[in-house]
């Protein structure tokens, strides 16, 4: 039986690259995205690579049960779920709205929860895998990313708790932690810098420093294809790790937090970003 991979958030970036690489590796790849009108780049990349994709609409913030049922009806199985769909958000809690926090949690956390819940029975049947793209921001809290990091922390906690239970049922759970990636994700945050600095009020200078540091970090960003290679390895390795960083920088960054028992090392580092 041909293995079936379900990948979310494939209109661009990591999701697009992963869908194409998975198809090239022999997976029957179901590539989903919220809006099918944005599938042009995905279709072009698949055509260029000489692969076929099963492209479907799936909004992770809505009930995906009908989509999952149709995938199982058409393909009979799901062997890998790649939770990749997500949305960035920049803001600080004093000035941000509760609505923005809720929206960020809906996309980045609850979307992952409900899709994983629906696909788990199929994965138990195939001895499959759940691979969730989180972020180094799921380990290290970062200034002006309170809502985003909160959602990614929640995903990591949920998956870390699920992993031993899933393993007992034959299902492997891993989280993929990229650092800076050169994707449209940055543009999709939708910031006008000068307007945002002015709107930041007492946090204006700190925000400008944060933006300057962040833009500099993207000058050495990984490509989506490089991250997709790591995801594909997690799809195919016999025993992938639970926590997988996609670069040496990501390993060093998350490693700082995981050995920082009192939090002082992280506060010193991230404090310098806004000083």
XYZ file of N, CA and C in Angstrom:
825
model
N 0.837 -1.195 0.000
C 0.000 0.000 0.000
C 0.877 1.252 0.000
N 0.516 2.196 -0.873
C 1.229 3.470 -0.892
C 0.910 4.249 0.371
N 1.949 4.755 1.007
C 1.744 5.543 2.222
C 1.122 6.889 1.877
N 0.249 7.357 2.767
C -0.482 8.606 2.549
C -0.057 9.627 3.593
N 0.349 10.802 3.124
C 0.737 11.896 4.018
C -0.257 13.034 3.869
N -0.767 13.531 4.985
C -1.657 14.691 5.023
C -0.863 15.860 5.589
N -0.748 16.932 4.809
C 0.062 18.079 5.195
C -0.799 19.330 5.130
N -0.790 20.123 6.184
C -1.586 21.354 6.213
C -0.703 22.569 5.925
N -1.354 23.646 5.492
C -0.637 24.901 5.274
C 0.357 24.831 4.138
N -0.101 24.367 2.957
C 0.832 24.101 1.857
C 0.821 25.150 0.757
N 0.234 26.309 0.990
C 0.167 27.320 -0.074
C 1.538 27.907 -0.390
N 2.459 27.837 0.568
C 3.784 28.415 0.367
C 4.733 27.863 1.431
N 5.982 28.260 1.331
C 6.959 28.017 2.390
C 7.186 26.567 2.739
N 7.264 26.299 4.041
C 7.597 24.967 4.543
C 6.573 23.933 4.080
N 5.301 24.263 4.151
C 4.264 23.312 3.773
C 4.347 22.923 2.314
N 4.530 23.913 1.440
C 4.663 23.645 0.008
C 5.872 22.750 -0.252
N 7.014 23.115 0.309
C 8.236 22.343 0.084
C 8.101 20.919 0.612
N 7.454 20.766 1.773
C 7.281 19.433 2.354
C 6.362 18.578 1.496
N 5.286 19.162 0.991
C 4.353 18.413 0.138
C 5.060 17.885 -1.101
N 5.842 18.734 -1.740
C 6.543 18.318 -2.958
C 7.589 17.252 -2.649
N 8.363 17.441 -1.575
C 9.392 16.460 -1.231
C 8.772 15.126 -0.823
N 7.656 15.164 -0.112
C 6.998 13.921 0.281
C 6.508 13.157 -0.946
N 5.932 13.880 -1.908
C 5.462 13.232 -3.131
C 6.633 12.633 -3.908
N 7.744 13.345 -3.960
C 8.932 12.823 -4.645
C 9.458 11.577 -3.955
N 9.257 11.479 -2.639
C 9.730 10.327 -1.874
C 8.774 9.142 -1.966
N 7.668 9.307 -2.685
C 6.761 8.191 -2.901
C 5.484 8.207 -2.101
N 5.267 9.232 -1.290
C 4.014 9.338 -0.537
C 2.889 9.818 -1.460
N 1.699 9.286 -1.257
C 0.516 9.891 -1.850
C 0.198 11.074 -0.952
N 0.426 12.265 -1.460
C 0.427 13.448 -0.612
C -0.850 14.256 -0.770
N -1.560 14.402 0.337
C -2.738 15.257 0.386
C -2.274 16.602 0.936
N -2.230 17.587 0.064
C -1.736 18.917 0.415
C -2.928 19.838 0.625
N -3.072 20.347 1.836
C -4.245 21.166 2.132
C -3.851 22.611 2.391
N -4.798 23.488 2.102
C -4.622 24.916 2.356
C -5.995 25.528 2.559
N -5.996 26.652 3.226
C -7.275 27.263 3.612
C -8.060 27.732 2.396
N -7.367 28.297 1.404
C -8.027 28.931 0.268
C -7.450 28.343 -1.023
N -8.251 27.573 -1.755
C -7.773 26.933 -2.978
C -7.366 27.932 -4.060
N -7.841 29.168 -3.959
C -7.433 30.177 -4.941
C -5.959 30.537 -4.796
N -5.350 30.112 -3.672
C -3.923 30.393 -3.449
C -3.052 29.174 -3.761
N -3.582 28.232 -4.503
C -2.845 26.992 -4.781
C -1.951 27.075 -6.010
N -1.877 28.227 -6.637
C -1.104 28.354 -7.867
C 0.363 27.980 -7.711
N 1.008 28.504 -6.688
C 2.429 28.204 -6.470
C 2.640 26.729 -6.174
N 1.720 26.134 -5.426
C 1.813 24.720 -5.086
C 1.691 23.865 -6.339
N 0.719 24.172 -7.176
C 0.543 23.406 -8.409
C 1.763 23.554 -9.321
N 2.297 24.769 -9.405
C 3.468 25.002 -10.257
C 4.682 24.238 -9.747
N 4.873 24.227 -8.437
C 6.018 23.510 -7.855
C 5.889 22.016 -8.082
N 4.672 21.491 -7.956
C 4.446 20.067 -8.194
C 4.717 19.715 -9.654
N 4.253 20.567 -10.564
C 4.473 20.318 -11.990
C 5.960 20.355 -12.323
N 6.661 21.318 -11.754
C 8.099 21.427 -12.003
C 8.844 20.205 -11.483
N 8.388 19.659 -10.341
C 9.035 18.484 -9.756
C 8.573 17.183 -10.402
N 7.545 17.252 -11.240
C 7.023 16.062 -11.893
C 6.267 15.134 -10.973
N 5.565 15.712 -9.990
C 4.816 14.890 -9.041
C 3.354 15.302 -9.037
N 2.514 14.398 -8.534
C 1.094 14.682 -8.390
C 0.752 14.894 -6.919
N -0.099 15.863 -6.657
C -0.590 16.133 -5.310
C -2.106 16.076 -5.317
N -2.664 15.608 -4.216
C -4.100 15.693 -3.996
C -4.327 16.967 -3.183
N -4.748 18.029 -3.854
C -4.856 19.349 -3.226
C -6.301 19.570 -2.787
N -6.469 19.881 -1.495
C -7.812 20.059 -0.939
C -7.853 21.287 -0.035
N -9.036 21.838 0.088
C -9.256 22.956 1.011
C -9.447 22.415 2.418
N -8.729 23.025 3.360
C -8.904 22.673 4.773
C -8.507 23.881 5.605
N -9.454 24.425 6.329
C -9.210 25.525 7.260
C -9.140 24.924 8.655
N -7.963 24.976 9.272
C -7.774 24.296 10.555
C -8.572 24.925 11.680
N -9.104 26.136 11.462
C -9.906 26.771 12.507
C -11.373 26.374 12.413
N -11.735 25.616 11.377
C -13.098 25.129 11.231
C -13.118 23.618 11.430
N -14.307 23.032 11.465
C -14.452 21.593 11.670
C -13.923 20.845 10.442
N -12.811 20.093 10.585
C -12.235 19.407 9.426
C -12.730 17.970 9.253
N -13.760 17.564 9.988
C -14.159 16.156 9.986
C -14.592 15.685 8.601
N -15.292 16.517 7.840
C -15.730 16.106 6.502
C -14.538 15.914 5.575
N -13.537 16.768 5.702
C -12.341 16.638 4.860
C -11.611 15.344 5.187
N -11.441 15.056 6.470
C -10.752 13.829 6.873
C -11.526 12.605 6.398
N -12.826 12.639 6.520
C -13.648 11.517 6.059
C -13.483 11.295 4.564
N -13.419 12.387 3.801
C -13.276 12.248 2.346
C -11.894 11.719 1.970
N -10.870 12.117 2.710
C -9.520 11.602 2.452
C -9.477 10.102 2.707
N -10.059 9.682 3.806
C -10.064 8.252 4.132
C -10.920 7.470 3.133
N -11.999 8.060 2.675
C -12.836 7.385 1.675
C -12.084 7.199 0.364
N -11.291 8.207 0.002
C -10.581 8.158 -1.281
C -9.303 7.334 -1.230
N -8.599 7.385 -0.094
C -7.275 6.758 -0.016
C -7.216 5.559 0.927
N -8.185 5.455 1.812
C -8.258 4.287 2.677
C -7.369 4.307 3.897
N -6.503 5.303 4.010
C -5.556 5.329 5.123
C -4.892 6.703 5.213
N -4.309 6.990 6.376
C -3.399 8.129 6.563
C -2.230 7.600 7.389
N -1.026 7.772 6.870
C 0.164 7.274 7.547
C 0.938 8.367 8.273
N 0.846 9.582 7.777
C 1.569 10.700 8.382
C 0.681 11.939 8.369
N 0.582 12.596 9.515
C -0.037 13.915 9.605
C 1.063 14.925 9.893
N 1.202 15.907 9.011
C 2.128 17.012 9.251
C 1.307 18.255 9.555
N 1.244 18.623 10.836
C 0.571 19.855 11.261
C 1.510 21.023 10.993
N 1.302 21.695 9.878
C 2.191 22.803 9.525
C 1.477 24.147 9.501
N 0.169 24.157 9.266
C -0.551 25.427 9.154
C -0.376 26.261 10.425
N -0.120 27.529 10.253
C 0.054 28.413 11.403
C 0.041 29.861 10.966
N 0.009 30.757 11.919
C -0.016 32.189 11.626
C 0.808 32.927 12.661
N 1.618 33.848 12.191
C 2.405 34.669 13.101
C 1.577 35.801 13.687
N 2.044 36.334 14.780
C 1.397 37.507 15.367
C 2.415 38.230 16.232
N 2.490 39.533 16.054
C 3.422 40.363 16.818
C 2.618 41.374 17.621
N 2.965 41.507 18.883
C 2.286 42.459 19.759
C 2.645 42.167 21.198
N 2.391 43.130 22.082
C 2.670 42.905 23.495
C 1.378 43.017 24.305
N 1.318 42.273 25.383
C 0.048 42.000 26.038
C -0.683 43.258 26.510
N 0.036 44.271 26.966
C -0.633 45.471 27.465
C -1.441 46.160 26.377
N -0.936 46.118 25.155
C -1.580 46.856 24.072
C -2.346 45.971 23.101
N -2.100 44.698 23.160
C -2.768 43.781 22.252
C -4.191 43.507 22.740
N -5.015 42.967 21.863
C -6.391 42.649 22.242
C -6.504 41.176 22.626
N -7.446 40.899 23.479
C -7.738 39.509 23.824
C -8.184 38.754 22.576
N -8.881 39.436 21.680
C -9.317 38.801 20.433
C -8.119 38.294 19.629
N -7.047 39.098 19.565
C -5.857 38.660 18.836
C -5.214 37.441 19.488
N -5.195 37.419 20.827
C -4.665 36.239 21.517
C -5.498 35.005 21.161
N -6.823 35.165 21.167
C -7.700 34.029 20.882
C -7.520 33.549 19.435
N -7.426 34.483 18.494
C -7.231 34.104 17.094
C -5.921 33.351 16.907
N -4.870 33.826 17.560
C -3.566 33.182 17.441
C -3.602 31.774 18.021
N -4.299 31.610 19.141
C -4.442 30.286 19.734
C -5.297 29.377 18.846
N -6.327 29.917 18.236
C -7.196 29.102 17.377
C -6.413 28.483 16.230
N -5.604 29.279 15.556
C -4.856 28.785 14.399
C -3.721 27.859 14.831
N -2.914 28.320 15.771
C -1.666 27.627 16.080
C -1.805 26.500 17.095
N -2.848 26.542 17.911
C -3.019 25.502 18.924
C -4.270 24.665 18.686
N -5.446 25.272 18.746
C -6.669 24.487 18.646
C -6.812 23.825 17.274
N -6.300 24.468 16.226
C -6.302 23.829 14.918
C -5.512 22.542 14.921
N -4.363 22.556 15.590
C -3.537 21.351 15.710
C -4.254 20.292 16.546
N -4.872 20.722 17.632
C -5.552 19.772 18.526
C -6.670 19.048 17.793
N -7.555 19.802 17.136
C -8.718 19.144 16.550
C -8.343 18.260 15.367
N -7.328 18.644 14.593
C -6.934 17.802 13.463
C -6.244 16.529 13.957
N -5.382 16.668 14.949
C -4.720 15.493 15.516
C -5.749 14.537 16.101
N -6.728 15.081 16.801
C -7.791 14.254 17.400
C -8.517 13.435 16.335
N -8.845 14.070 15.213
C -9.604 13.400 14.165
C -8.780 12.348 13.424
N -7.477 12.583 13.287
C -6.645 11.691 12.481
C -6.068 10.542 13.295
N -6.034 10.665 14.625
C -5.415 9.625 15.460
C -5.957 8.215 15.205
N -7.271 8.007 15.055
C -7.733 6.635 14.794
C -7.105 6.029 13.534
N -6.979 6.849 12.477
C -6.363 6.363 11.242
C -4.880 6.072 11.447
N -4.210 6.893 12.243
C -2.789 6.678 12.498
C -2.563 5.445 13.362
N -3.466 5.178 14.291
C -3.348 3.951 15.091
C -3.473 2.719 14.194
N -4.310 2.833 13.180
C -4.524 1.697 12.277
C -3.310 1.420 11.400
N -2.529 2.454 11.113
C -1.380 2.285 10.218
C -0.040 2.282 10.942
N -0.061 2.522 12.281
C 1.205 2.711 12.982
C 1.909 3.960 12.471
N 1.133 5.041 12.363
C 1.598 6.248 11.690
C 2.317 7.238 12.577
N 2.410 8.462 12.066
C 3.188 9.504 12.729
C 2.449 10.844 12.727
N 2.624 11.580 13.816
C 2.179 12.973 13.902
C 3.433 13.830 13.996
N 3.630 14.672 13.000
C 4.762 15.607 12.995
C 4.182 17.014 13.012
N 4.510 17.769 14.035
C 3.939 19.104 14.189
C 5.036 20.148 14.116
N 4.899 21.062 13.163
C 5.865 22.149 13.024
C 5.526 23.194 14.076
N 6.395 23.303 15.070
C 6.192 24.329 16.094
C 7.140 25.487 15.778
N 8.185 25.660 16.543
C 9.101 26.772 16.344
C 10.070 26.757 17.515
N 11.213 27.406 17.344
C 12.034 27.647 18.533
C 11.249 28.514 19.514
N 10.232 29.219 18.989
C 9.338 30.001 19.841
C 8.393 29.143 20.654
N 8.413 27.829 20.448
C 7.691 26.923 21.318
C 8.509 26.485 22.510
N 9.764 26.899 22.540
C 10.676 26.596 23.648
C 11.103 27.870 24.365
N 11.451 28.894 23.586
C 11.984 30.139 24.137
C 10.977 31.263 23.936
N 10.484 31.853 25.027
C 9.608 33.007 24.932
C 10.369 34.216 24.417
N 9.723 34.986 23.521
C 10.422 36.082 22.848
C 9.613 37.368 22.915
N 10.279 38.497 23.136
C 9.577 39.779 23.255
C 8.707 40.059 22.036
N 7.544 40.634 22.282
C 6.564 40.986 21.265
C 5.974 39.762 20.571
N 6.184 38.603 21.143
C 5.617 37.365 20.601
C 4.822 36.617 21.670
N 4.235 37.341 22.609
C 3.555 36.670 23.714
C 2.458 35.725 23.236
N 1.600 36.187 22.333
C 0.499 35.344 21.865
C 1.021 34.163 21.055
N 1.940 34.428 20.151
C 2.487 33.373 19.287
C 3.237 32.330 20.107
N 4.113 32.774 20.988
C 4.869 31.822 21.800
C 3.954 31.054 22.748
N 2.929 31.725 23.276
C 1.980 31.025 24.137
C 1.333 29.867 23.385
N 0.941 30.097 22.139
C 0.309 29.048 21.338
C 1.289 27.929 21.044
N 2.519 28.282 20.686
C 3.515 27.256 20.354
C 3.971 26.494 21.605
N 4.076 27.176 22.743
C 4.341 26.472 24.008
C 3.228 25.453 24.275
N 1.991 25.871 24.038
C 0.854 24.985 24.292
C 0.920 23.750 23.393
N 1.253 23.946 22.130
C 1.374 22.815 21.210
C 2.450 21.854 21.685
N 3.587 22.399 22.089
C 4.684 21.543 22.544
C 4.278 20.765 23.801
N 3.594 21.418 24.706
C 3.152 20.733 25.916
C 2.148 19.646 25.621
N 1.231 19.924 24.716
C 0.233 18.933 24.336
C 0.904 17.727 23.692
N 1.807 17.967 22.748
C 2.455 16.867 22.032
C 3.409 16.078 22.934
N 4.094 16.766 23.829
C 4.993 16.070 24.747
C 4.197 15.158 25.682
N 3.004 15.599 26.051
C 2.140 14.791 26.904
C 1.533 13.620 26.135
N 1.187 13.853 24.873
C 0.578 12.819 24.044
C 1.568 11.731 23.635
N 2.828 12.108 23.433
C 3.802 11.208 22.801
C 3.907 9.829 23.443
N 4.027 9.701 24.780
C 4.160 8.346 25.344
C 2.881 7.522 25.214
N 1.723 8.183 25.295
C 0.463 7.469 25.093
C 0.353 6.975 23.657
N 0.676 7.856 22.718
C 0.610 7.483 21.308
C 1.583 6.353 20.996
N 2.782 6.420 21.586
C 3.784 5.380 21.338
C 3.260 4.015 21.757
N 2.516 3.981 22.854
C 1.920 2.734 23.315
C 0.878 2.178 22.367
N 0.398 3.042 21.448
C -0.579 2.628 20.439
C 0.064 2.472 19.058
N 1.402 2.574 19.030
C 2.121 2.411 17.766
C 2.252 3.661 16.932
N 1.933 4.815 17.493
C 1.990 6.080 16.756
C 3.155 6.918 17.275
N 3.977 7.411 16.376
C 5.130 8.238 16.736
C 4.744 9.710 16.687
N 5.108 10.462 17.706
C 4.826 11.889 17.775
C 6.142 12.658 17.855
N 6.308 13.652 16.992
C 7.499 14.501 17.016
C 7.100 15.951 16.788
N 7.893 16.863 17.345
C 7.726 18.286 17.041
C 8.969 18.759 16.284
N 8.730 19.600 15.280
C 9.794 20.132 14.427
C 9.965 21.601 14.778
N 11.192 21.990 15.126
C 11.440 23.342 15.653
C 12.397 24.129 14.750
N 11.846 24.848 13.761
C 12.698 25.723 12.953
C 13.029 27.010 13.695
N 14.125 27.623 13.273
C 14.401 28.994 13.658
C 13.874 29.904 12.550
N 14.664 30.890 12.164
C 14.255 31.788 11.082
C 14.227 31.025 9.765
N 13.118 31.170 9.038
C 12.958 30.522 7.742
C 12.520 31.576 6.735
N 13.165 31.578 5.575
C 12.873 32.574 4.540
C 11.588 32.186 3.828
N 10.445 32.553 4.386
C 9.146 32.215 3.820
C 8.254 33.445 3.842
N 7.070 33.293 3.235
C 6.094 34.374 3.264
C 5.478 34.550 4.642
N 5.781 33.660 5.551
C 5.257 33.744 6.914
C 5.565 35.108 7.526
N 6.775 35.616 7.279
C 7.163 36.918 7.837
C 6.268 38.017 7.289
N 6.073 38.010 5.956
C 5.219 39.021 5.351
C 3.775 38.887 5.808
N 3.360 37.660 6.083
C 1.967 37.425 6.458
C 1.615 37.972 7.835
N 2.626 38.307 8.634
C 2.344 38.935 9.925
C 1.670 40.285 9.704
N 1.995 40.929 8.572
C 1.252 42.110 8.150
C 1.579 43.378 8.918
N 2.845 43.630 9.178
C 3.229 44.812 9.946
C 3.689 45.952 9.035
N 3.194 47.149 9.294
C 3.814 48.355 8.779
C 4.685 48.891 9.921
N 6.002 48.830 9.742
C 6.917 49.042 10.863
C 6.750 50.417 11.504
N 6.750 51.474 10.687
C 6.665 52.824 11.263
C 5.351 53.018 12.017
N 4.271 52.526 11.435
C 2.976 52.630 12.101
C 2.972 51.831 13.395
N 3.582 50.645 13.336
C 3.610 49.786 14.519
C 4.464 50.387 15.629
N 5.568 51.000 15.269
C 6.424 51.644 16.273
C 5.667 52.771 16.958
N 4.980 53.590 16.163
C 4.202 54.695 16.738
C 3.102 54.165 17.637
N 2.438 53.094 17.177
C 1.330 52.532 17.942
C 1.808 51.855 19.224
N 3.088 51.486 19.269
C 3.619 50.789 20.443
C 3.772 51.697 21.647
N 3.618 53.000 21.465
C 3.653 53.923 22.604
C 4.913 53.789 23.419
N 4.803 53.503 24.727
C 5.993 53.424 25.579
C 6.938 52.285 25.184
N 6.453 51.353 24.367
C 7.289 50.231 23.918
C 7.918 50.493 22.545
N 7.747 51.728 22.020
C 8.171 52.035 20.656
C 9.635 51.766 20.394
N 10.514 52.286 21.248
C 11.951 52.094 21.050
C 12.322 50.608 21.140
N 11.729 49.924 22.092
C 11.988 48.488 22.225
C 11.507 47.722 20.996
N 10.363 48.139 20.455
C 9.847 47.459 19.277
C 10.750 47.682 18.070
N 11.234 48.887 17.894
C 12.133 49.161 16.774
C 13.402 48.310 16.895
N 13.928 48.201 18.101
C 15.117 47.363 18.303
C 14.820 45.893 18.019
N 13.640 45.453 18.431
C 13.230 44.069 18.164
C 13.147 43.811 16.665
N 12.517 44.721 15.938
C 12.364 44.545 14.495
C 13.724 44.522 13.813
N 14.614 45.426 14.220
C 15.951 45.470 13.627
C 16.673 44.151 13.824
N 16.616 43.613 15.036
C 17.284 42.341 15.324
C 16.641 41.195 14.546
N 15.312 41.208 14.464
C 14.606 40.127 13.789
C 14.897 40.128 12.296
N 14.879 41.289 11.673
C 15.185 41.359 10.251
C 16.604 40.884 9.966
N 17.531 41.198 10.858
C 18.909 40.742 10.689
C 18.997 39.221 10.764
N 18.195 38.617 11.641
C 18.237 37.161 11.783
C 17.737 36.466 10.526
N 16.838 37.106 9.784
C 16.318 36.485 8.574
C 17.291 36.587 7.407
N 18.357 37.367 7.560
C 19.362 37.418 6.501
C 20.134 36.111 6.399
N 20.123 35.329 7.474
C 20.793 34.029 7.476
C 19.793 32.898 7.671
N 18.563 33.112 7.205
C 17.492 32.147 7.441
C 17.679 30.887 6.610
N 17.125 29.790 7.124
C 17.051 28.572 6.330
C 16.043 28.744 5.195
N 16.200 27.923 4.162
C 15.203 27.894 3.105
C 14.099 26.908 3.488
N 12.901 27.068 2.932
C 11.850 26.085 3.181
C 12.256 24.666 2.788
N 13.014 24.527 1.709
C 13.453 23.197 1.284
C 14.352 22.548 2.325
N 15.196 23.342 2.975
C 16.073 22.789 4.005
C 15.255 22.268 5.191
N 14.236 23.008 5.578
C 13.377 22.559 6.672
C 12.579 21.331 6.239
N 12.089 21.337 5.000
C 11.322 20.202 4.488
C 12.164 18.929 4.491
N 13.449 19.036 4.229
C 14.323 17.863 4.265
C 14.352 17.247 5.663
N 14.348 18.094 6.680
C 14.324 17.603 8.056
C 12.999 16.913 8.349
N 11.906 17.508 7.888
C 10.588 16.907 8.098
C 10.500 15.562 7.384
N 10.984 15.499 6.148
C 10.944 14.244 5.406
C 11.752 13.168 6.120
N 12.880 13.533 6.699
C 13.686 12.573 7.451
C 12.893 12.034 8.644
N 12.147 12.923 9.307
C 11.313 12.490 10.434
C 10.170 11.595 9.962
N 9.736 11.775 8.733
C 8.693 10.926 8.167
C 9.197 9.524 7.868
N 10.484 9.418 7.554
C 11.016 8.152 7.033
C 11.961 7.425 7.971
N 12.565 8.130 8.935
C 13.470 7.464 9.871
C 12.726 6.402 10.673
N 13.441 5.355 11.051
C 12.814 4.282 11.807
C 12.339 4.755 13.176
N 13.172 5.550 13.857
C 12.817 6.016 15.200
C 13.211 7.482 15.359
N 12.407 8.406 14.830
C 12.752 9.827 14.964
C 12.639 10.291 16.410
N 13.417 11.296 16.753
C 13.350 11.883 18.088
C 12.009 12.580 18.291
N 11.675 12.842 19.553
C 10.469 13.630 19.809
C 10.685 15.077 19.397
N 11.783 15.673 19.815
C 12.045 17.086 19.553
C 13.159 17.193 18.516
N 12.854 17.837 17.384
C 13.792 17.886 16.267
C 13.984 19.339 15.842
N 15.193 19.853 15.990
C 15.516 21.192 15.505
C 15.987 21.089 14.055
N 15.767 22.133 13.279
C 16.050 22.063 11.848
C 17.401 22.660 11.456
N 18.143 23.191 12.417
C 19.455 23.776 12.109
C 20.309 23.762 13.369
N 21.585 23.985 13.191
C 22.473 24.063 14.348
C 22.121 25.271 15.206
N 21.752 26.373 14.556
C 21.347 27.562 15.325
C 20.154 27.232 16.204
N 19.169 26.536 15.645
C 17.981 26.176 16.422
C 18.340 25.256 17.578
N 19.286 24.340 17.361
C 19.739 23.455 18.441
C 20.381 24.260 19.564
N 21.240 25.206 19.189
C 21.931 26.006 20.203
C 20.943 26.888 20.973
N 19.984 27.471 20.262
C 19.026 28.388 20.866
C 18.102 27.661 21.838
N 17.532 26.552 21.395
C 16.652 25.802 22.291
C 17.444 25.141 23.411
N 18.677 24.748 23.114
C 19.523 24.135 24.140
C 19.812 25.085 25.285
N 19.950 26.381 24.972
C 20.154 27.381 26.019
C 18.993 27.358 27.004
N 17.765 27.306 26.490
C 16.585 27.307 27.349
C 16.477 26.012 28.157
N 16.743 24.888 27.514
C 16.518 23.600 28.159
C 17.516 23.320 29.283
N 18.582 24.106 29.348
C 19.546 23.970 30.447
C 19.523 25.177 31.382
N 18.595 26.102 31.167
C 18.527 27.368 31.908
C 17.516 27.231 33.044
N 17.923 26.625 34.147
C 16.982 26.260 35.196
C 16.315 27.453 35.855
N 17.008 28.581 35.993
C 16.381 29.726 36.663
C 15.910 30.802 35.684
N 16.099 30.588 34.395
C 15.606 31.523 33.388
C 16.478 32.718 33.127
N 17.573 32.865 33.844
C 18.384 34.072 33.724
C 19.103 34.169 32.384
N 19.540 33.039 31.843
C 20.276 33.071 30.576
C 19.375 33.528 29.432
N 18.141 33.035 29.408
C 17.205 33.442 28.365
C 16.846 34.910 28.519
N 16.594 35.360 29.745
C 16.241 36.766 29.956
C 17.373 37.705 29.543
N 18.587 37.298 29.801
C 19.739 38.116 29.396
C 19.805 38.208 27.881
N 19.597 37.079 27.211
C 19.680 37.061 25.748
C 18.554 37.857 25.105
N 17.323 37.533 25.454
C 16.194 38.190 24.782
C 16.029 39.637 25.241
N 16.476 39.942 26.448
C 16.457 41.330 26.904
C 17.344 42.212 26.041
N 18.440 41.629 25.550
C 19.358 42.388 24.710
C 18.733 42.710 23.355
N 17.745 41.920 22.929
C 17.118 42.189 21.649
C 16.334 43.496 21.631
N 15.865 43.926 22.792
C 14.992 45.100 22.853
C 15.639 46.261 23.602
N 16.848 46.067 24.065
C 17.516 47.110 24.862
C 17.984 48.248 23.955
